[in-house]
Short mmCIF file of C-alpha atoms and ligand atoms in Angstrom, two decimals:
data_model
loop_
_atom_site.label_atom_id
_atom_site.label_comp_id
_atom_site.label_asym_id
_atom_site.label_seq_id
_atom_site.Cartn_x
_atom_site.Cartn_y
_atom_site.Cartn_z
CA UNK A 145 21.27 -14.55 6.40
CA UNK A 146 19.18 -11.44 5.00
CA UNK A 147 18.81 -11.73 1.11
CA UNK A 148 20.60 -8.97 -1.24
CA UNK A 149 18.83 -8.04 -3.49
CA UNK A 150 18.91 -5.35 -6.60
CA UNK A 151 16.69 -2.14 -6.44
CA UNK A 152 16.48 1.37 -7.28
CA UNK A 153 16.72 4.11 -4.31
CA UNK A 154 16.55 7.88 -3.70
CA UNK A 155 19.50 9.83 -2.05
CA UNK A 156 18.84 12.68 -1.58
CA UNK A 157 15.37 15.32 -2.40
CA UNK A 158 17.25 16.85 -5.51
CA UNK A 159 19.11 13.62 -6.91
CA UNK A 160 18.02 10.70 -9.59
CA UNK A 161 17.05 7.52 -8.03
CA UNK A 162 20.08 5.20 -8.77
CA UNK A 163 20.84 1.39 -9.20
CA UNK A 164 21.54 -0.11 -6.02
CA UNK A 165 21.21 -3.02 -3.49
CA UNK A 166 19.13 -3.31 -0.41
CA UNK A 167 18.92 -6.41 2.26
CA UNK A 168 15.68 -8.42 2.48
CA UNK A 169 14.87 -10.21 6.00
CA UNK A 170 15.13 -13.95 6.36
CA UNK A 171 11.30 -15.42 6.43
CA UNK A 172 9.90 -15.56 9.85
CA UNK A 173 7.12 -17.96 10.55
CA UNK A 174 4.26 -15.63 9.31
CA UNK A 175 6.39 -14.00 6.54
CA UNK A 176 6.22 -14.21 2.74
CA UNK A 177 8.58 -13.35 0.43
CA UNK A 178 7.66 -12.16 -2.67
CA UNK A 179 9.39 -11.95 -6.11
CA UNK A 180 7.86 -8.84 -7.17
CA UNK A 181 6.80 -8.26 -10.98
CA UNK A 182 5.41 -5.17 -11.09
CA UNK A 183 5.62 -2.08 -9.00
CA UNK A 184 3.84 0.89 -9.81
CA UNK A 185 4.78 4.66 -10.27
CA UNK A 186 2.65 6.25 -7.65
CA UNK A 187 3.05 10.36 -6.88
CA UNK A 188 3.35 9.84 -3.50
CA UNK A 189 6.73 7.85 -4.37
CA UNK A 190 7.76 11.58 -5.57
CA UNK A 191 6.87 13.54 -3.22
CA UNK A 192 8.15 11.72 0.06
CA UNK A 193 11.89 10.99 -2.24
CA UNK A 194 11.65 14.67 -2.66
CA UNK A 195 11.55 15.42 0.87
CA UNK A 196 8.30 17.28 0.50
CA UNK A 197 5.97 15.70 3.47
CA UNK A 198 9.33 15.87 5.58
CA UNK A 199 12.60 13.93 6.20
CA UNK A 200 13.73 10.88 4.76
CA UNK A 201 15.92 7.97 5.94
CA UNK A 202 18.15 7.95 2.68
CA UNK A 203 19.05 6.01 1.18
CA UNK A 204 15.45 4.92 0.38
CA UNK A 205 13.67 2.44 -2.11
CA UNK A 206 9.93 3.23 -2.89
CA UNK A 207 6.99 1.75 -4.69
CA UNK A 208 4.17 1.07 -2.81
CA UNK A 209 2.36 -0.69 -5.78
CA UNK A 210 3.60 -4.10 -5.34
CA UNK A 211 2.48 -7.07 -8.09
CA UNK A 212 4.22 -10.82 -7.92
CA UNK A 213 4.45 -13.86 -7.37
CA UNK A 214 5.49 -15.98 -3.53
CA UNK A 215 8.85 -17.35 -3.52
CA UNK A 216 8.48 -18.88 -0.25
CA UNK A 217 6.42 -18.51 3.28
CA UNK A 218 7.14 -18.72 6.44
CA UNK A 219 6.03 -22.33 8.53
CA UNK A 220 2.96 -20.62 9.92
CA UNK A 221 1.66 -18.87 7.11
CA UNK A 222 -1.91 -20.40 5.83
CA UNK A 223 -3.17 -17.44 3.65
CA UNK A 224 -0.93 -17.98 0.56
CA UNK A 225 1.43 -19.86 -0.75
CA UNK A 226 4.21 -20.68 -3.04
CA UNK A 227 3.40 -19.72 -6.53
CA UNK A 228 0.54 -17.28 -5.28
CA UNK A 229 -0.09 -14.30 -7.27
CA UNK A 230 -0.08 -11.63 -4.69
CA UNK A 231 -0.01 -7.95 -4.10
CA UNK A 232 0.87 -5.61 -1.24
CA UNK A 233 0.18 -2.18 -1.01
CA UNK A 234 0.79 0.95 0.87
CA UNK A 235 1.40 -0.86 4.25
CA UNK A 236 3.27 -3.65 5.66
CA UNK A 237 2.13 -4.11 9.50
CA UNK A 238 0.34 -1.96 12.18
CA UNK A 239 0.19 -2.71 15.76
CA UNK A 240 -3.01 -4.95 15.73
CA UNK A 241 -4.18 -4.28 18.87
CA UNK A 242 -5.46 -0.51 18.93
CA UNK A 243 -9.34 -0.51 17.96
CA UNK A 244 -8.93 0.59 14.47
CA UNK A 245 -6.81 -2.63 13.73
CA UNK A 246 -9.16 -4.99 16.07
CA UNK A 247 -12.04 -2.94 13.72
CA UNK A 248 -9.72 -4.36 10.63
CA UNK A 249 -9.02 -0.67 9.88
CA UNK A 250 -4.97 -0.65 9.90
CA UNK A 251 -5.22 2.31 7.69
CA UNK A 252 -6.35 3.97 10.91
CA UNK A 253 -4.10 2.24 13.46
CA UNK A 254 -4.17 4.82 16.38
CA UNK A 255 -0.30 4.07 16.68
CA UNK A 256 0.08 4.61 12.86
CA UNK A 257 0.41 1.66 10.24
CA UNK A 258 4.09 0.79 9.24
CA UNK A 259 4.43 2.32 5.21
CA UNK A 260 5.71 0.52 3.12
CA UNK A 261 8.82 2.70 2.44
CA UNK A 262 10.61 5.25 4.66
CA UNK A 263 8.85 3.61 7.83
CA UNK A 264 9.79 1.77 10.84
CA UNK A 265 9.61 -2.05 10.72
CA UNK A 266 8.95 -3.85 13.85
CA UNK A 267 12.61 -5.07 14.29
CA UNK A 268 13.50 -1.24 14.34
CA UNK A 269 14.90 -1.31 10.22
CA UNK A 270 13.64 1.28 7.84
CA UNK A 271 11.31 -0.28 4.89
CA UNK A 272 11.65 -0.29 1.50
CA UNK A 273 9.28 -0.60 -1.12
CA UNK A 274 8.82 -2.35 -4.82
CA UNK A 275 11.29 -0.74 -6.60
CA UNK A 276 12.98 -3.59 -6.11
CA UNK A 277 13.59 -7.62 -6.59
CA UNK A 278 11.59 -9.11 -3.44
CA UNK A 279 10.16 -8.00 -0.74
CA UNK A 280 9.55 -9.58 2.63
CA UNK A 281 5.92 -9.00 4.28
CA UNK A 282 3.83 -10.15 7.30
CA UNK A 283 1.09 -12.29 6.08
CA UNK A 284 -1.90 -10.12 7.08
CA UNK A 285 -0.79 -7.01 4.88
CA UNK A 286 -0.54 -10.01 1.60
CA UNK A 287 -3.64 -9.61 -0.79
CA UNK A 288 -4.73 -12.00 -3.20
CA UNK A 289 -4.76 -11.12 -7.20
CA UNK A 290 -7.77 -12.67 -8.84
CA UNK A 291 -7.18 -15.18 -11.66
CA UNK A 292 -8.85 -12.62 -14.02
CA UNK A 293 -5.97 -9.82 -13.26
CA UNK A 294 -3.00 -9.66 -15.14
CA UNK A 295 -0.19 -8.45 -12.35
CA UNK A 296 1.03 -5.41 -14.39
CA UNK A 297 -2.05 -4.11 -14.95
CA UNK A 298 -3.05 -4.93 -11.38
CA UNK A 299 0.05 -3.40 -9.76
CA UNK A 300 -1.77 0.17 -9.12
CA UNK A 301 -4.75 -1.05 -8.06
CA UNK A 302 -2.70 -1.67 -4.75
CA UNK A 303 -2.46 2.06 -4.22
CA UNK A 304 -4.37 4.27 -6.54
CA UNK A 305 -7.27 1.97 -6.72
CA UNK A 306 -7.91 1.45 -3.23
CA UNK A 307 -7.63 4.66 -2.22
CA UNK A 308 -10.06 5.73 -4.75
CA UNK A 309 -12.37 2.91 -4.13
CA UNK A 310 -12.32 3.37 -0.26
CA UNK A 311 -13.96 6.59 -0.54
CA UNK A 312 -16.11 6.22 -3.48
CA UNK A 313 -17.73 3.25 -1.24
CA UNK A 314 -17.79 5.34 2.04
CA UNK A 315 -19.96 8.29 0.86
CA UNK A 316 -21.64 5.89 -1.13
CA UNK A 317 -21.25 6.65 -4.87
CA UNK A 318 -23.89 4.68 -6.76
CA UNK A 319 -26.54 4.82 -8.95
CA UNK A 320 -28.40 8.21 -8.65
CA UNK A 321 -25.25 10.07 -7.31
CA UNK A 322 -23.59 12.54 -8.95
CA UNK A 323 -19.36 11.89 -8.41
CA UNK A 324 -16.54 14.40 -9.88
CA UNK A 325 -13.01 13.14 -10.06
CA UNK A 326 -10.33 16.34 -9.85
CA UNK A 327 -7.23 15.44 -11.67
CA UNK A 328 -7.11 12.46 -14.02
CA UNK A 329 -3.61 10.79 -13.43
CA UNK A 330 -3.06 7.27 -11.75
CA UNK A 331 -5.57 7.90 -8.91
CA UNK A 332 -7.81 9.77 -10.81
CA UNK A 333 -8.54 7.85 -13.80
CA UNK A 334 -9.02 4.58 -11.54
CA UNK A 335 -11.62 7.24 -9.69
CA UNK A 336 -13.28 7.25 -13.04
CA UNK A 337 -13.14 3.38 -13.73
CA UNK A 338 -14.40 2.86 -10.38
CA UNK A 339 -17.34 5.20 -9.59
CA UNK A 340 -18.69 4.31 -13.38
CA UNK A 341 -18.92 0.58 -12.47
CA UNK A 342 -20.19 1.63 -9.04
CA UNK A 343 -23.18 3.19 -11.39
CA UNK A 344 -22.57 6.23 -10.47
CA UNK A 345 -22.85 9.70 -12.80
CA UNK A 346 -18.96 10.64 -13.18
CA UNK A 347 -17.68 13.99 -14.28
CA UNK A 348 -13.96 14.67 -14.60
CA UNK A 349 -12.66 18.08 -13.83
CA UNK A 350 -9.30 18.27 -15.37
CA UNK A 351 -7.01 21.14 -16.26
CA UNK A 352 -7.72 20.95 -19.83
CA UNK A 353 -9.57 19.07 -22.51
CA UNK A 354 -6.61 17.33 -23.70
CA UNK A 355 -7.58 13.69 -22.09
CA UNK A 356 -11.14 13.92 -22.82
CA UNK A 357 -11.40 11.00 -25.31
CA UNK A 358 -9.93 8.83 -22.94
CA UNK A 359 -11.95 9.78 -20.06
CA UNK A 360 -15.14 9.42 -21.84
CA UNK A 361 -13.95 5.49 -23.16
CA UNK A 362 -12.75 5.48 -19.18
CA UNK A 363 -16.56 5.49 -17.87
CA UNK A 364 -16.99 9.34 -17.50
CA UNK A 365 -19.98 11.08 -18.69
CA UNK A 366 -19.40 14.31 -18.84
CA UNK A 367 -15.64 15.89 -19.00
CA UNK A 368 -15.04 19.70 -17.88
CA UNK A 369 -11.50 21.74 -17.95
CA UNK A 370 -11.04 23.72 -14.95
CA UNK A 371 -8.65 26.50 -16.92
CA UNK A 372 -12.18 27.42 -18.22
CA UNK A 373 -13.77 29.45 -15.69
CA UNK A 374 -17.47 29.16 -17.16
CA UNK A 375 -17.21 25.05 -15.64
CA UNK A 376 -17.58 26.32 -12.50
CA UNK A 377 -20.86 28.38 -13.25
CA UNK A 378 -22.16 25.90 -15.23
CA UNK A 379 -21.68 23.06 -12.61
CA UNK A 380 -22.68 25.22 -9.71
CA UNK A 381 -23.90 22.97 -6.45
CA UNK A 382 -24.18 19.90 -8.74
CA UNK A 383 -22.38 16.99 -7.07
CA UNK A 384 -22.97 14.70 -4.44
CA UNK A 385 -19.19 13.46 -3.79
CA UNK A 386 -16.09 15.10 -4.95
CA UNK A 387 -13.17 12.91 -5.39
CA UNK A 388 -9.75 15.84 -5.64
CA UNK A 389 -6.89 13.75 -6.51
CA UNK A 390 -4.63 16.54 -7.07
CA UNK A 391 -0.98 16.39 -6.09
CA UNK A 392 -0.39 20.58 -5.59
CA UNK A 393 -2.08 22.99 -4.32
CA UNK A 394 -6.05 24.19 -5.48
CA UNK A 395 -8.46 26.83 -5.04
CA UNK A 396 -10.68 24.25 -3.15
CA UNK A 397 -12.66 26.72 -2.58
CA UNK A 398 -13.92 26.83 -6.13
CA UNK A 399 -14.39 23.49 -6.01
CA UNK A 400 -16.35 23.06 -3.01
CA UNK A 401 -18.81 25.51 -4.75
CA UNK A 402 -19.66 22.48 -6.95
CA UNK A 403 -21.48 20.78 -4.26
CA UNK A 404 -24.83 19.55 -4.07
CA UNK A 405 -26.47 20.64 -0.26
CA UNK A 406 -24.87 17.48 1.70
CA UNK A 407 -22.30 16.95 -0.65
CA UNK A 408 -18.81 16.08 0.22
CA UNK A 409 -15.72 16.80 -1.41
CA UNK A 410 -12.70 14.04 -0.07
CA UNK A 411 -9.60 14.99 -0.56
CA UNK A 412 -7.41 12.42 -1.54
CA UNK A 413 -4.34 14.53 -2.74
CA UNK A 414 -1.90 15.48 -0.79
CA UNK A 415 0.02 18.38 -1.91
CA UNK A 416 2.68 19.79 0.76
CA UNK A 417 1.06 23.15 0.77
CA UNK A 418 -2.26 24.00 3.11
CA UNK A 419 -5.55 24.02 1.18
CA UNK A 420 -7.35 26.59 3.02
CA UNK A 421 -11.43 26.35 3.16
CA UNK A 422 -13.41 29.17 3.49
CA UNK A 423 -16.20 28.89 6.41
CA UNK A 424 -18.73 30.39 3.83
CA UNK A 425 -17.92 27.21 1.28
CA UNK A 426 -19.38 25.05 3.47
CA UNK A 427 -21.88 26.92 5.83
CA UNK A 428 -24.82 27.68 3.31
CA UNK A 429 -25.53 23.92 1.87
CA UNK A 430 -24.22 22.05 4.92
CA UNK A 431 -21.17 21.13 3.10
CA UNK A 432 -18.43 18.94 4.15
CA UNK A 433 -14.55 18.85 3.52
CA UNK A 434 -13.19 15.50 4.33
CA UNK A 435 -9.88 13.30 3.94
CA UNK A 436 -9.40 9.55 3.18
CA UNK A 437 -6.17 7.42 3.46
CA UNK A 438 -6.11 4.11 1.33
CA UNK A 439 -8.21 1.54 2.34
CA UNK A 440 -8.09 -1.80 4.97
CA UNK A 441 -6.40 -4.94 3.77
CA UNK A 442 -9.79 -6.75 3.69
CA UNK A 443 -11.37 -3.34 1.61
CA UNK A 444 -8.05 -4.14 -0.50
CA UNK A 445 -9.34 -7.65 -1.43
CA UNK A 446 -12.55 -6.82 -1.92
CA UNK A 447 -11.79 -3.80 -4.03
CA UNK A 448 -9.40 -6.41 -6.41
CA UNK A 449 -12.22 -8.69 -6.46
CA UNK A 450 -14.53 -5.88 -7.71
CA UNK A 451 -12.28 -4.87 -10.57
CA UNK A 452 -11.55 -8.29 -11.85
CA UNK A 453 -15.24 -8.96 -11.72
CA UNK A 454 -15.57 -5.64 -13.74
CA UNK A 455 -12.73 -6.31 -15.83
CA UNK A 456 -11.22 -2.99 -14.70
CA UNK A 457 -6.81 -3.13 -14.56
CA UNK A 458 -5.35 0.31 -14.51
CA UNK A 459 -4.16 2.39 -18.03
CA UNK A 460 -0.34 1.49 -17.85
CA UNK A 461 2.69 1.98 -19.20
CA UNK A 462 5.44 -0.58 -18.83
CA UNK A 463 8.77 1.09 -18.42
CA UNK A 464 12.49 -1.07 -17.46
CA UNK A 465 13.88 0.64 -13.91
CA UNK A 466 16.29 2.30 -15.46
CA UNK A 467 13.43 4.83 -17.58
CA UNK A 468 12.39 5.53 -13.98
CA UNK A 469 13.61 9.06 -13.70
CA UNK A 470 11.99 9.86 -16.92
CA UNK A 471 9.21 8.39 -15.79
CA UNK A 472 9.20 10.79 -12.65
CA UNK A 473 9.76 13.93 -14.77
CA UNK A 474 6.47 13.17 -16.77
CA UNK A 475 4.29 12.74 -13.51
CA UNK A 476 5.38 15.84 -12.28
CA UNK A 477 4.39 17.72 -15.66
CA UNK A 478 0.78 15.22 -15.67
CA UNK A 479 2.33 13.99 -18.41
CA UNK A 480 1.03 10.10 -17.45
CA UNK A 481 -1.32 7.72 -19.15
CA UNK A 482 -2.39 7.07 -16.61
CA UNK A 483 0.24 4.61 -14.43
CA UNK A 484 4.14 3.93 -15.03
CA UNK A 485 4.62 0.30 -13.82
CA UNK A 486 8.02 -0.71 -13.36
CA UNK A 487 8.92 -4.57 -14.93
CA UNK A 488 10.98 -5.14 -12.24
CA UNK A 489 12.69 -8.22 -14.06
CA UNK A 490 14.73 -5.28 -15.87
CA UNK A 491 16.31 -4.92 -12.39
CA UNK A 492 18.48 -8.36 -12.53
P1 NAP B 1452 -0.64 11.92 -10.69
O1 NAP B 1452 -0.69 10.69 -11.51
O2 NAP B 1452 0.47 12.90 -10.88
O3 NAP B 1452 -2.06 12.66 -10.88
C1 NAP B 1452 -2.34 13.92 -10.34
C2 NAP B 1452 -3.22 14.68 -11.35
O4 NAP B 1452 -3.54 15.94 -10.76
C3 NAP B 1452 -2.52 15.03 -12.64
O5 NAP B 1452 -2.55 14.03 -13.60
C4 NAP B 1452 -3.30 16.25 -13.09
O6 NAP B 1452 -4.50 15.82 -13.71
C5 NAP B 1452 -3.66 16.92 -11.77
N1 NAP B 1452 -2.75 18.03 -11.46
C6 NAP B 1452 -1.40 17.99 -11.31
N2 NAP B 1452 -0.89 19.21 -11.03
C7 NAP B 1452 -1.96 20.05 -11.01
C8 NAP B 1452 -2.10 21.44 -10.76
N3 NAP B 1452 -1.03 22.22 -10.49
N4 NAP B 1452 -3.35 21.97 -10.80
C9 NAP B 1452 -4.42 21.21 -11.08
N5 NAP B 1452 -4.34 19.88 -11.32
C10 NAP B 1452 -3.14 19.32 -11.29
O7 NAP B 1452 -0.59 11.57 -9.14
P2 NAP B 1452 -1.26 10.33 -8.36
O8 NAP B 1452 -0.25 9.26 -8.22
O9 NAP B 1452 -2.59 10.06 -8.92
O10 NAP B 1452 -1.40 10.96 -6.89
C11 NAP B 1452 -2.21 12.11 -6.70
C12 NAP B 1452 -2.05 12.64 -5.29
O11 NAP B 1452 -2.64 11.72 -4.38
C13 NAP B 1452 -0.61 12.82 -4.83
O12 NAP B 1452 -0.52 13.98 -4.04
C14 NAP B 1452 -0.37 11.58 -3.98
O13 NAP B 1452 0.64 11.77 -3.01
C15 NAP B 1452 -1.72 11.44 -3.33
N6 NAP B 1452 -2.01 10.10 -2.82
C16 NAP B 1452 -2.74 10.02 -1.67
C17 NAP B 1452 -3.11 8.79 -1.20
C18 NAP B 1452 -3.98 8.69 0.02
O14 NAP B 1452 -4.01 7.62 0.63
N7 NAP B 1452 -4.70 9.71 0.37
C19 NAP B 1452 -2.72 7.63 -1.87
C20 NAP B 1452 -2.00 7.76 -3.04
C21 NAP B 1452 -1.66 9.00 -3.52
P3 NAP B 1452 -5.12 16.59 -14.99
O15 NAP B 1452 -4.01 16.60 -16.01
O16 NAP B 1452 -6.28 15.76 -15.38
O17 NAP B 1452 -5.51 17.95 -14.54
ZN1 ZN B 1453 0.50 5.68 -3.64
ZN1 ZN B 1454 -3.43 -0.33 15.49
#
């Protein structure tokens, strides 16, 4: 018998999430169930409830920033158990086989990783995410949350930390590289936390000056508003790595004019709109404009490891499920500091 259990879904792009109840499979032998504390308020939640990557199986639960505790595994599991403080992220399976996942890349999975929300399961049932009571999840796609973590704080690393940290370690940010985070919301100001304890040189590039305090006290060293059109002379060909964590669209090409010769510019944002490069951005300094999707489930646990050795949780603010429209509203104006986590206990 599946489990029912309480949640909060989207029914359509132009409606308010509302209070509902979704089924949770039975544990299978390599299944954990987890009575989520914590889920996160990631932008991605927004734009795929809004319909604005494409269509959506209403009605639809998301959160993809998943923080608890196991409430019972599955008679093969060895990885966790009962009592476990656990996360899971933006994924819940991929097809293991393909050589990304043999790799240990199921971000890449040539047949495409199973999403947390609005995604196929393997028994043909759409998935739903953590904005709800439990969730039920193949062992493999289960991270571990370090003693040194609290699980609220923790709850974003599962999304907007990983899929800063993943690039930030690809293209190497480290001592005597210059990084620039666009955009300081959830992913962007774990961008910040993350490159500084990386060692590298971080500069945020912001719309205004408004969050500049907190970006400095973040790890940033420097702290530029891009309404200002002098940043961009100033900063001409200066960085290494851009990190553009930007939910709409930008003038990338402005931006890509901040490179260093070699320097990349990921983007990590993923506004519905096109974000059209111009050859000459790239052609004169050997520039490159490059995309990045979370990170592996082993790059997951190392990346929690790293923070909790660091110290590093996310900037949060707790809200009760039912604040969650709210909530929504204020990411949408970048009106966050710097993560909405849902206490999902609000939801019995
Ligand atoms: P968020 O908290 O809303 O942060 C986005 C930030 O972008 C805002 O805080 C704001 O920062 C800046 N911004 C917003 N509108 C802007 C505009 N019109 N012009 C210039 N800057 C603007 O969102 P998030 O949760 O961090 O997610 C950011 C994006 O990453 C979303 O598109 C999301 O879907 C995507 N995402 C991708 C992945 C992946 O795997 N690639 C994973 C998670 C999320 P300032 O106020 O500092 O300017
Ligand atoms: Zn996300
Ligand atoms: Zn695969």
């Amino acid at each position: 018998m599946p489990t029912t259990v309480n949640a909060y879904a989207a029914t359509a792009p132009d409606q308010p999430l509302t209070r509902t109840t979704i089924e949770r499979r039975d544990v299978g032998p390599h299944d954990v169930r987890i009575e989520i504390a914590f889920a996160g308020v990631c932008h991605s939640d927004i734009h795929t409830a809004r319909a604005e990557w494409g269509p959506v199986p209403y009605p639809l639960v998301v959160g993809h920033e998943i923080a608890g505790t196991v409430a019972e595994v599955g008679s093969e599991v060895t990885k966790v158990a009962v009592g476990d403080r656990v996360g899971v992220g933006c994924m819940v399976d991929s097809c293991r086989e393909c050589e990304q996942c043999v790799a240990g890349r199921e971000q890449y999975c040539l047949e495409g990783n199973i999403p947390t929300y609005a995604g196929t399961d393997r028994d043909g049932s759409v998935t739903h995410g953590g904005y709800s009571q439990q969730v039920v999840v193949t062992e493999g796609f289960v991270v571990r949350i370090p003693d040194g973590l609290d699980l609220d704080v923790a709850a974003p690393l599962l999304c907007a930390g990983i899929t800063t940290y993943s690039p930030l370690r690809h293209w190497g940010a480290g001592p005597g590289t210059k990084v620039a985070v666009v955009g300081m919301g959830g992913l962007g100001h774990m961008g910040v936390k993350l490159a500084h304890a990386m060692g590298a040189e971080v500069t945020v590039l912001s719309q205004s000056l408004k969050k500049q305090e907190d970006g400095l006290r973040l790890g940033a060293d420097a702290y530029y508003a891009t309404s200002d059109p002098e940043t961009f002379t100033e900063l001409a060909n200066r960085f290494d790595l851009i990190i553009n964590t930007v939910s709409a669209e930008i003038d990338v090409n402005a931006y890509l004019s901040l490179l260093a010769v070699d320097g990349t510019m990921v983007n990590v944002g993923a506004p519905p709109q096109p974000l059209p490069v111009k050859a000459f951005s790239l052609i004169p300094f050997r520039r490159s404009f490059a995309g990045s999707t979370i990170g592996s489930i082993a790059e997951t646990q190392e990346m929690l490891d790293f923070c909790a050795e660091h110290g590093l949780g996310a900037e949060i603010e707790v809200i009760p499920a039912d604040q969650v429209n709210e909530a929504w509203e204020r990411v949408i104006a970048s009106d966050v500091r710097y993560r909405f986590v849902i206490d999902t206990s609000t939801l019995a």
